[in-house]
Amino acid sequence: MNDLRIVLGYEQVNLYGTSSGTRTILTILRTHPEGVRSVILDSVYPPQVNLYSSYSQVVYRVFSLVFEECAADPECSQKYPDLEALFAQTVDDLYAEPVSVQMDGRSIPVDGGLFMDALWHSLYRQSSVSQIPHWIDAASKGDLSGLTPVLAGVLSDSGTAMAMGFEWSMQCNEEVSFESYELGRELAADLPPQIADYFDSYFEFTLCDAWQSGRADPVENEAVASDIPSLVLAGQYDLITPPAWSKMAAETLSHHYYYEFPGLTHGIMRSDACGLEIGLQFLADPTSEPDAACLEEYTGPTFW
């Protein structure tokens, strides 16, 4: 990235990234800060976290948040009086007797794991939070039609959208090599078994054992410190990079502005008008705190 900046003839650049892109930007702040005017870190994946060891915890955090918010909402709690128990029972029932859905002219059996995967992946869309209680209730009655579009995405060939060899060479080298499967099981010990046993990253640790892409320099597992102006954005319901990670990254960025968006999920600036407004203000003048008055209009989700 720094070589590209030089070739293009820019003295300094503004860098914007979401999710894994924030990891790249933080690395640039560590290695080539001289070429950076400002950074926008949206849904942060900082180097010091243990992504795969904490996978099940990250998943449970966002599910439990939905359960808690539904319980606190009079209408939602009346319609779904014990959503977490209904979720667990539905997962167990689908493992015992999968429900088939029609997809591209084929009958696809959906078991408890695939059902949880679909609910979790649905949270990449900002609108899905409010629908999850309804989807769980419908699934408990054998109706998975509302989740069919999400299931299609989960079952699609992700290799068409990502260079998988590069992805795993990087993740095995820079992330998994600093973690362990045993740590993940230990951290998941107190979680509901449905989530702890399914989202356990066994695949990732086994793959990296075979992939043999080596281990990065230990600095790649350390926090990045910088005084370059930084805008840090987080979504309350982020499914994969929880707000705590964005806050953690911000702690060592001495000139930062942090905003958490109630009711939103992953990728704020590219999917939300207020997030974009704040981001554009910051780019215009990274040294001044943006006017975030638009955030005052945000409330939690309105559940179906």
mmCIF file of C-alpha atoms in Angstrom:
data_model
loop_
_atom_site.group_PDB
_atom_site.id
_atom_site.type_symbol
_atom_site.label_atom_id
_atom_site.label_comp_id
_atom_site.label_asym_id
_atom_site.label_seq_id
_atom_site.Cartn_x
_atom_site.Cartn_y
_atom_site.Cartn_z
ATOM 1 C CA MET A 1 0.000 0.000 0.000
ATOM 2 C CA ASN A 2 2.814 2.394 0.793
ATOM 3 C CA ASP A 3 4.531 1.563 -2.507
ATOM 4 C CA LEU A 4 1.271 2.304 -4.321
ATOM 5 C CA ARG A 5 1.020 5.680 -2.571
ATOM 6 C CA ILE A 6 4.552 6.526 -3.717
ATOM 7 C CA VAL A 7 3.962 5.397 -7.316
ATOM 8 C CA LEU A 8 0.780 7.489 -7.496
ATOM 9 C CA GLY A 9 2.706 10.507 -6.275
ATOM 10 C CA TYR A 10 0.735 11.247 -3.109
ATOM 11 C CA GLU A 11 2.534 12.778 -0.150
ATOM 12 C CA GLN A 12 -0.130 11.445 2.211
ATOM 13 C CA VAL A 13 -3.351 9.444 1.931
ATOM 14 C CA ASN A 14 -6.539 8.860 3.919
ATOM 15 C CA LEU A 15 -7.163 5.164 4.582
ATOM 16 C CA TYR A 16 -10.606 3.615 5.095
ATOM 17 C CA GLY A 17 -11.205 -0.037 5.914
ATOM 18 C CA THR A 18 -13.856 -2.358 7.269
ATOM 19 C CA SER A 19 -13.275 -5.593 9.206
ATOM 20 C CA SER A 20 -10.124 -7.289 7.835
ATOM 21 C CA GLY A 21 -9.330 -4.035 6.050
ATOM 22 C CA THR A 22 -8.837 -2.391 9.439
ATOM 23 C CA ARG A 23 -6.136 -4.936 10.226
ATOM 24 C CA THR A 24 -4.244 -3.873 7.109
ATOM 25 C CA ILE A 25 -4.624 -0.183 7.988
ATOM 26 C CA LEU A 26 -3.377 -0.730 11.539
ATOM 27 C CA THR A 27 -0.330 -2.492 10.099
ATOM 28 C CA ILE A 28 0.321 0.504 7.822
ATOM 29 C CA LEU A 29 0.125 2.790 10.884
ATOM 30 C CA ARG A 30 2.789 0.618 12.493
ATOM 31 C CA THR A 31 5.122 0.333 9.494
ATOM 32 C CA HIS A 32 4.611 3.419 7.264
ATOM 33 C CA PRO A 33 2.926 6.182 9.288
ATOM 34 C CA GLU A 34 4.710 8.921 7.342
ATOM 35 C CA GLY A 35 2.400 8.458 4.371
ATOM 36 C CA VAL A 36 -0.903 8.600 6.276
ATOM 37 C CA ARG A 37 -3.007 11.730 6.867
ATOM 38 C CA SER A 38 -5.947 9.995 8.615
ATOM 39 C CA VAL A 39 -7.618 6.609 9.011
ATOM 40 C CA ILE A 40 -11.195 5.396 9.321
ATOM 41 C CA LEU A 41 -11.462 2.042 11.100
ATOM 42 C CA ASP A 42 -14.953 0.581 10.699
ATOM 43 C CA SER A 43 -15.778 -2.616 12.653
ATOM 44 C CA VAL A 44 -12.233 -3.203 13.840
ATOM 45 C CA TYR A 45 -10.259 -6.464 13.759
ATOM 46 C CA PRO A 46 -7.154 -5.486 15.784
ATOM 47 C CA PRO A 47 -4.035 -7.683 15.799
ATOM 48 C CA GLN A 48 -4.035 -8.331 19.555
ATOM 49 C CA VAL A 49 -7.376 -10.184 19.672
ATOM 50 C CA ASN A 50 -7.790 -13.964 19.479
ATOM 51 C CA LEU A 51 -10.359 -14.274 16.695
ATOM 52 C CA TYR A 52 -10.568 -18.057 16.462
ATOM 53 C CA SER A 53 -10.122 -18.919 20.145
ATOM 54 C CA SER A 54 -12.937 -16.503 21.024
ATOM 55 C CA TYR A 55 -15.156 -17.395 18.057
ATOM 56 C CA SER A 56 -17.933 -19.027 20.087
ATOM 57 C CA GLN A 57 -17.876 -16.158 22.597
ATOM 58 C CA VAL A 58 -18.240 -13.611 19.802
ATOM 59 C CA VAL A 59 -21.201 -15.513 18.347
ATOM 60 C CA TYR A 60 -22.915 -15.950 21.703
ATOM 61 C CA ARG A 61 -22.462 -12.271 22.553
ATOM 62 C CA VAL A 62 -24.557 -11.129 19.613
ATOM 63 C CA PHE A 63 -27.211 -13.853 20.043
ATOM 64 C CA SER A 64 -27.536 -13.142 23.767
ATOM 65 C CA LEU A 65 -27.850 -9.436 23.008
ATOM 66 C CA VAL A 66 -30.865 -10.196 20.806
ATOM 67 C CA PHE A 67 -32.343 -12.386 23.557
ATOM 68 C CA GLU A 68 -31.803 -9.692 26.209
ATOM 69 C CA GLU A 69 -33.193 -6.859 24.076
ATOM 70 C CA CYS A 70 -36.258 -8.927 23.189
ATOM 71 C CA ALA A 71 -36.842 -9.733 26.872
ATOM 72 C CA ALA A 72 -36.637 -6.018 27.700
ATOM 73 C CA ASP A 73 -39.087 -5.077 24.934
ATOM 74 C CA PRO A 74 -42.721 -5.448 26.137
ATOM 75 C CA GLU A 75 -44.123 -6.477 22.751
ATOM 76 C CA CYS A 76 -41.280 -8.834 21.859
ATOM 77 C CA SER A 77 -41.244 -10.485 25.283
ATOM 78 C CA GLN A 78 -44.988 -11.029 25.090
ATOM 79 C CA LYS A 79 -44.765 -12.674 21.649
ATOM 80 C CA TYR A 80 -41.627 -14.682 22.495
ATOM 81 C CA PRO A 81 -41.596 -15.066 26.309
ATOM 82 C CA ASP A 82 -38.334 -17.072 26.536
ATOM 83 C CA LEU A 83 -36.539 -16.573 23.252
ATOM 84 C CA GLU A 84 -33.212 -18.074 24.340
ATOM 85 C CA ALA A 85 -34.855 -21.295 25.524
ATOM 86 C CA LEU A 86 -36.870 -21.451 22.288
ATOM 87 C CA PHE A 87 -33.667 -20.978 20.300
ATOM 88 C CA ALA A 88 -31.880 -23.814 22.123
ATOM 89 C CA GLN A 89 -34.845 -26.160 21.772
ATOM 90 C CA THR A 90 -35.221 -25.358 18.077
ATOM 91 C CA VAL A 91 -31.543 -26.086 17.446
ATOM 92 C CA ASP A 92 -31.823 -29.424 19.280
ATOM 93 C CA ASP A 93 -35.007 -30.328 17.397
ATOM 94 C CA LEU A 94 -33.407 -29.548 14.029
ATOM 95 C CA TYR A 95 -30.434 -31.744 14.886
ATOM 96 C CA ALA A 96 -32.844 -34.550 15.780
ATOM 97 C CA GLU A 97 -35.003 -34.013 12.698
ATOM 98 C CA PRO A 98 -33.713 -31.624 10.017
ATOM 99 C CA VAL A 99 -36.244 -29.609 8.010
ATOM 100 C CA SER A 100 -35.868 -29.523 4.233
ATOM 101 C CA VAL A 101 -36.075 -26.306 2.238
ATOM 102 C CA GLN A 102 -36.349 -25.970 -1.531
ATOM 103 C CA MET A 103 -33.416 -24.186 -3.109
ATOM 104 C CA ASP A 104 -32.587 -24.053 -6.823
ATOM 105 C CA GLY A 105 -34.835 -27.029 -7.476
ATOM 106 C CA ARG A 106 -33.193 -29.119 -4.770
ATOM 107 C CA SER A 107 -34.267 -30.185 -1.321
ATOM 108 C CA ILE A 108 -31.699 -29.052 1.267
ATOM 109 C CA PRO A 109 -31.892 -30.499 4.804
ATOM 110 C CA VAL A 110 -31.310 -27.847 7.470
ATOM 111 C CA ASP A 111 -30.047 -29.128 10.807
ATOM 112 C CA GLY A 112 -29.342 -27.198 13.993
ATOM 113 C CA GLY A 113 -25.869 -26.098 12.939
ATOM 114 C CA LEU A 114 -26.918 -24.791 9.554
ATOM 115 C CA PHE A 115 -29.848 -22.972 11.190
ATOM 116 C CA MET A 116 -27.491 -21.201 13.634
ATOM 117 C CA ASP A 117 -25.112 -20.387 10.801
ATOM 118 C CA ALA A 118 -27.926 -18.771 8.826
ATOM 119 C CA LEU A 119 -29.129 -16.691 11.780
ATOM 120 C CA TRP A 120 -25.584 -15.547 12.494
ATOM 121 C CA HIS A 121 -24.724 -14.732 8.870
ATOM 122 C CA SER A 122 -27.990 -12.814 8.499
ATOM 123 C CA LEU A 123 -26.496 -10.169 10.784
ATOM 124 C CA TYR A 124 -24.236 -8.969 7.989
ATOM 125 C CA ARG A 125 -27.406 -7.131 6.930
ATOM 126 C CA GLN A 126 -28.415 -4.250 9.191
ATOM 127 C CA SER A 127 -32.122 -5.071 8.855
ATOM 128 C CA SER A 128 -31.852 -8.632 10.178
ATOM 129 C CA VAL A 129 -31.626 -7.901 13.913
ATOM 130 C CA SER A 130 -35.337 -7.116 14.202
ATOM 131 C CA GLN A 131 -36.313 -10.310 12.351
ATOM 132 C CA ILE A 132 -34.363 -12.880 14.357
ATOM 133 C CA PRO A 133 -37.031 -13.529 17.046
ATOM 134 C CA HIS A 134 -39.610 -14.159 14.314
ATOM 135 C CA TRP A 135 -37.247 -16.473 12.416
ATOM 136 C CA ILE A 136 -36.554 -18.498 15.560
ATOM 137 C CA ASP A 137 -40.255 -18.793 16.346
ATOM 138 C CA ALA A 138 -41.103 -19.784 12.765
ATOM 139 C CA ALA A 139 -38.295 -22.382 12.711
ATOM 140 C CA SER A 140 -39.633 -23.901 15.937
ATOM 141 C CA LYS A 141 -42.801 -24.626 13.939
ATOM 142 C CA GLY A 142 -40.921 -26.076 10.978
ATOM 143 C CA ASP A 143 -41.009 -22.935 8.807
ATOM 144 C CA LEU A 144 -37.590 -21.844 7.501
ATOM 145 C CA SER A 145 -38.833 -19.935 4.464
ATOM 146 C CA GLY A 146 -37.762 -16.550 5.844
ATOM 147 C CA LEU A 147 -34.164 -17.729 6.087
ATOM 148 C CA THR A 148 -33.962 -19.261 2.596
ATOM 149 C CA PRO A 149 -32.074 -16.308 1.021
ATOM 150 C CA VAL A 150 -29.548 -16.364 3.859
ATOM 151 C CA LEU A 151 -29.159 -20.132 3.625
ATOM 152 C CA ALA A 152 -28.447 -19.779 -0.082
ATOM 153 C CA GLY A 153 -25.594 -17.404 0.751
ATOM 154 C CA VAL A 154 -24.181 -19.663 3.468
ATOM 155 C CA LEU A 155 -24.203 -22.666 1.128
ATOM 156 C CA SER A 156 -22.755 -20.813 -1.874
ATOM 157 C CA ASP A 157 -19.161 -21.255 -2.974
ATOM 158 C CA SER A 158 -17.353 -18.529 -1.028
ATOM 159 C CA GLY A 159 -14.258 -19.223 -3.122
ATOM 160 C CA THR A 160 -15.802 -17.249 -5.961
ATOM 161 C CA ALA A 161 -15.666 -14.092 -3.815
ATOM 162 C CA MET A 162 -12.385 -14.625 -1.978
ATOM 163 C CA ALA A 163 -8.899 -15.912 -2.799
ATOM 164 C CA MET A 164 -9.045 -18.747 -0.270
ATOM 165 C CA GLY A 165 -5.388 -19.767 -0.561
ATOM 166 C CA PHE A 166 -4.259 -16.221 0.181
ATOM 167 C CA GLU A 167 -6.849 -15.865 2.961
ATOM 168 C CA TRP A 168 -5.663 -18.935 4.834
ATOM 169 C CA SER A 169 -1.973 -18.299 4.229
ATOM 170 C CA MET A 170 -2.476 -14.934 5.923
ATOM 171 C CA GLN A 171 -4.833 -16.036 8.716
ATOM 172 C CA CYS A 172 -2.824 -19.136 9.614
ATOM 173 C CA ASN A 173 0.403 -17.117 9.668
ATOM 174 C CA GLU A 174 -0.759 -13.951 11.422
ATOM 175 C CA GLU A 175 -3.685 -15.037 13.597
ATOM 176 C CA VAL A 176 -4.148 -18.774 14.202
ATOM 177 C CA SER A 177 -0.442 -19.308 14.931
ATOM 178 C CA PHE A 178 -0.835 -17.156 18.088
ATOM 179 C CA GLU A 179 -3.895 -19.055 19.349
ATOM 180 C CA SER A 180 -4.901 -22.598 20.260
ATOM 181 C CA TYR A 181 -7.938 -24.818 19.942
ATOM 182 C CA GLU A 182 -7.590 -25.743 23.631
ATOM 183 C CA LEU A 183 -7.858 -22.079 24.646
ATOM 184 C CA GLY A 184 -11.031 -21.774 22.608
ATOM 185 C CA ARG A 185 -12.631 -24.748 24.354
ATOM 186 C CA GLU A 186 -11.630 -23.337 27.722
ATOM 187 C CA LEU A 187 -13.149 -19.931 26.940
ATOM 188 C CA ALA A 188 -16.361 -21.567 25.729
ATOM 189 C CA ALA A 189 -16.790 -23.783 28.798
ATOM 190 C CA ASP A 190 -19.665 -21.770 30.272
ATOM 191 C CA LEU A 191 -21.522 -21.103 27.018
ATOM 192 C CA PRO A 192 -24.652 -22.975 25.895
ATOM 193 C CA PRO A 193 -23.487 -26.271 24.332
ATOM 194 C CA GLN A 194 -25.364 -25.599 21.094
ATOM 195 C CA ILE A 195 -23.067 -22.642 20.386
ATOM 196 C CA ALA A 196 -19.900 -23.836 22.133
ATOM 197 C CA ASP A 197 -19.842 -27.116 20.219
ATOM 198 C CA TYR A 198 -20.682 -25.735 16.777
ATOM 199 C CA PHE A 199 -18.715 -22.481 16.658
ATOM 200 C CA ASP A 200 -15.507 -23.984 18.032
ATOM 201 C CA SER A 201 -13.060 -23.246 15.163
ATOM 202 C CA TYR A 202 -11.967 -26.896 14.966
ATOM 203 C CA PHE A 203 -11.909 -26.559 11.170
ATOM 204 C CA GLU A 204 -9.652 -23.503 11.222
ATOM 205 C CA PHE A 205 -7.094 -24.943 13.639
ATOM 206 C CA THR A 206 -7.005 -28.280 11.797
ATOM 207 C CA LEU A 207 -6.646 -26.556 8.430
ATOM 208 C CA CYS A 208 -3.767 -24.407 9.670
ATOM 209 C CA ASP A 209 -1.959 -27.444 11.066
ATOM 210 C CA ALA A 210 -1.949 -28.845 7.540
ATOM 211 C CA TRP A 211 -1.435 -25.547 5.705
ATOM 212 C CA GLN A 212 2.009 -24.927 7.230
ATOM 213 C CA SER A 213 2.219 -21.224 6.378
ATOM 214 C CA GLY A 214 4.539 -20.494 9.299
ATOM 215 C CA ARG A 215 4.271 -17.989 12.119
ATOM 216 C CA ALA A 216 4.483 -14.226 11.787
ATOM 217 C CA ASP A 217 6.789 -12.007 13.783
ATOM 218 C CA PRO A 218 5.303 -11.590 17.304
ATOM 219 C CA VAL A 219 4.755 -7.879 16.620
ATOM 220 C CA GLU A 220 1.815 -8.903 14.385
ATOM 221 C CA ASN A 221 0.020 -9.994 17.562
ATOM 222 C CA GLU A 222 0.543 -6.689 19.382
ATOM 223 C CA ALA A 223 -1.557 -3.530 19.634
ATOM 224 C CA VAL A 224 -0.749 -0.662 17.281
ATOM 225 C CA ALA A 225 0.054 2.721 18.853
ATOM 226 C CA SER A 226 -0.300 5.899 16.781
ATOM 227 C CA ASP A 227 -1.102 9.598 17.094
ATOM 228 C CA ILE A 228 -2.468 9.895 13.543
ATOM 229 C CA PRO A 229 -6.096 11.150 13.519
ATOM 230 C CA SER A 230 -8.387 8.101 13.603
ATOM 231 C CA LEU A 231 -12.132 7.655 13.346
ATOM 232 C CA VAL A 232 -13.306 4.379 14.922
ATOM 233 C CA LEU A 233 -16.829 3.086 14.227
ATOM 234 C CA ALA A 234 -18.636 0.101 15.770
ATOM 235 C CA GLY A 235 -22.079 -1.503 15.567
ATOM 236 C CA GLN A 236 -23.843 -2.704 18.701
ATOM 237 C CA TYR A 237 -24.918 -5.966 17.035
ATOM 238 C CA ASP A 238 -21.707 -6.637 15.098
ATOM 239 C CA LEU A 239 -21.583 -10.400 14.573
ATOM 240 C CA ILE A 240 -17.824 -10.857 14.049
ATOM 241 C CA THR A 241 -15.952 -7.744 15.272
ATOM 242 C CA PRO A 242 -17.688 -6.770 18.538
ATOM 243 C CA PRO A 243 -17.583 -3.141 19.770
ATOM 244 C CA ALA A 244 -15.132 -4.148 22.507
ATOM 245 C CA TRP A 245 -12.544 -4.828 19.785
ATOM 246 C CA SER A 246 -13.019 -1.375 18.261
ATOM 247 C CA LYS A 247 -12.644 0.185 21.715
ATOM 248 C CA MET A 248 -9.527 -1.910 22.314
ATOM 249 C CA ALA A 249 -7.946 -0.663 19.086
ATOM 250 C CA ALA A 250 -8.869 2.930 19.922
ATOM 251 C CA GLU A 251 -7.149 2.778 23.323
ATOM 252 C CA THR A 252 -3.693 2.959 21.721
ATOM 253 C CA LEU A 253 -4.654 5.554 19.095
ATOM 254 C CA SER A 254 -4.077 8.776 21.018
ATOM 255 C CA HIS A 255 -5.940 11.021 18.541
ATOM 256 C CA HIS A 256 -9.152 9.066 17.950
ATOM 257 C CA TYR A 257 -12.911 9.621 17.846
ATOM 258 C CA TYR A 258 -15.022 6.582 18.731
ATOM 259 C CA TYR A 259 -18.717 6.086 17.913
ATOM 260 C CA GLU A 260 -20.910 3.055 18.584
ATOM 261 C CA PHE A 261 -24.166 2.792 16.645
ATOM 262 C CA PRO A 262 -27.163 1.322 18.530
ATOM 263 C CA GLY A 263 -29.059 -1.354 16.643
ATOM 264 C CA LEU A 264 -26.536 -1.644 13.793
ATOM 265 C CA THR A 265 -24.229 -4.509 12.884
ATOM 266 C CA HIS A 266 -21.107 -4.817 10.699
ATOM 267 C CA GLY A 267 -19.780 -2.139 8.348
ATOM 268 C CA ILE A 268 -21.262 1.171 9.497
ATOM 269 C CA MET A 269 -20.017 3.806 7.065
ATOM 270 C CA ARG A 270 -20.916 1.848 3.925
ATOM 271 C CA SER A 271 -24.445 1.016 5.042
ATOM 272 C CA ASP A 272 -25.709 3.853 7.240
ATOM 273 C CA ALA A 273 -26.377 7.518 6.396
ATOM 274 C CA CYS A 274 -25.316 8.835 9.807
ATOM 275 C CA GLY A 275 -22.110 6.794 9.707
ATOM 276 C CA LEU A 276 -21.320 8.172 6.259
ATOM 277 C CA GLU A 277 -22.053 11.721 7.395
ATOM 278 C CA ILE A 278 -19.680 11.403 10.351
ATOM 279 C CA GLY A 279 -17.019 9.822 8.135
ATOM 280 C CA LEU A 280 -17.173 12.603 5.535
ATOM 281 C CA GLN A 281 -16.917 15.275 8.241
ATOM 282 C CA PHE A 282 -13.836 13.541 9.607
ATOM 283 C CA LEU A 283 -12.194 13.337 6.179
ATOM 284 C CA ALA A 284 -12.794 17.061 5.643
ATOM 285 C CA ASP A 285 -10.999 17.877 8.908
ATOM 286 C CA PRO A 286 -9.450 14.933 10.782
ATOM 287 C CA THR A 287 -8.182 17.211 13.560
ATOM 288 C CA SER A 288 -11.686 18.254 14.678
ATOM 289 C CA GLU A 289 -14.284 16.071 16.362
ATOM 290 C CA PRO A 290 -17.203 15.370 13.987
ATOM 291 C CA ASP A 291 -20.728 16.478 14.842
ATOM 292 C CA ALA A 292 -22.439 13.198 15.733
ATOM 293 C CA ALA A 293 -25.864 14.642 16.560
ATOM 294 C CA CYS A 294 -27.467 12.235 14.090
ATOM 295 C CA LEU A 295 -26.640 9.400 16.525
ATOM 296 C CA GLU A 296 -29.162 10.791 19.014
ATOM 297 C CA GLU A 297 -31.987 9.581 16.776
ATOM 298 C CA TYR A 298 -30.918 5.940 17.082
ATOM 299 C CA THR A 299 -32.799 3.466 19.240
ATOM 300 C CA GLY A 300 -32.712 -0.295 19.491
ATOM 301 C CA PRO A 301 -34.346 -2.554 16.904
ATOM 302 C CA THR A 302 -38.110 -2.786 16.465
ATOM 303 C CA PHE A 303 -38.701 -6.516 16.643
ATOM 304 C CA TRP A 304 -41.169 -8.311 14.402
#
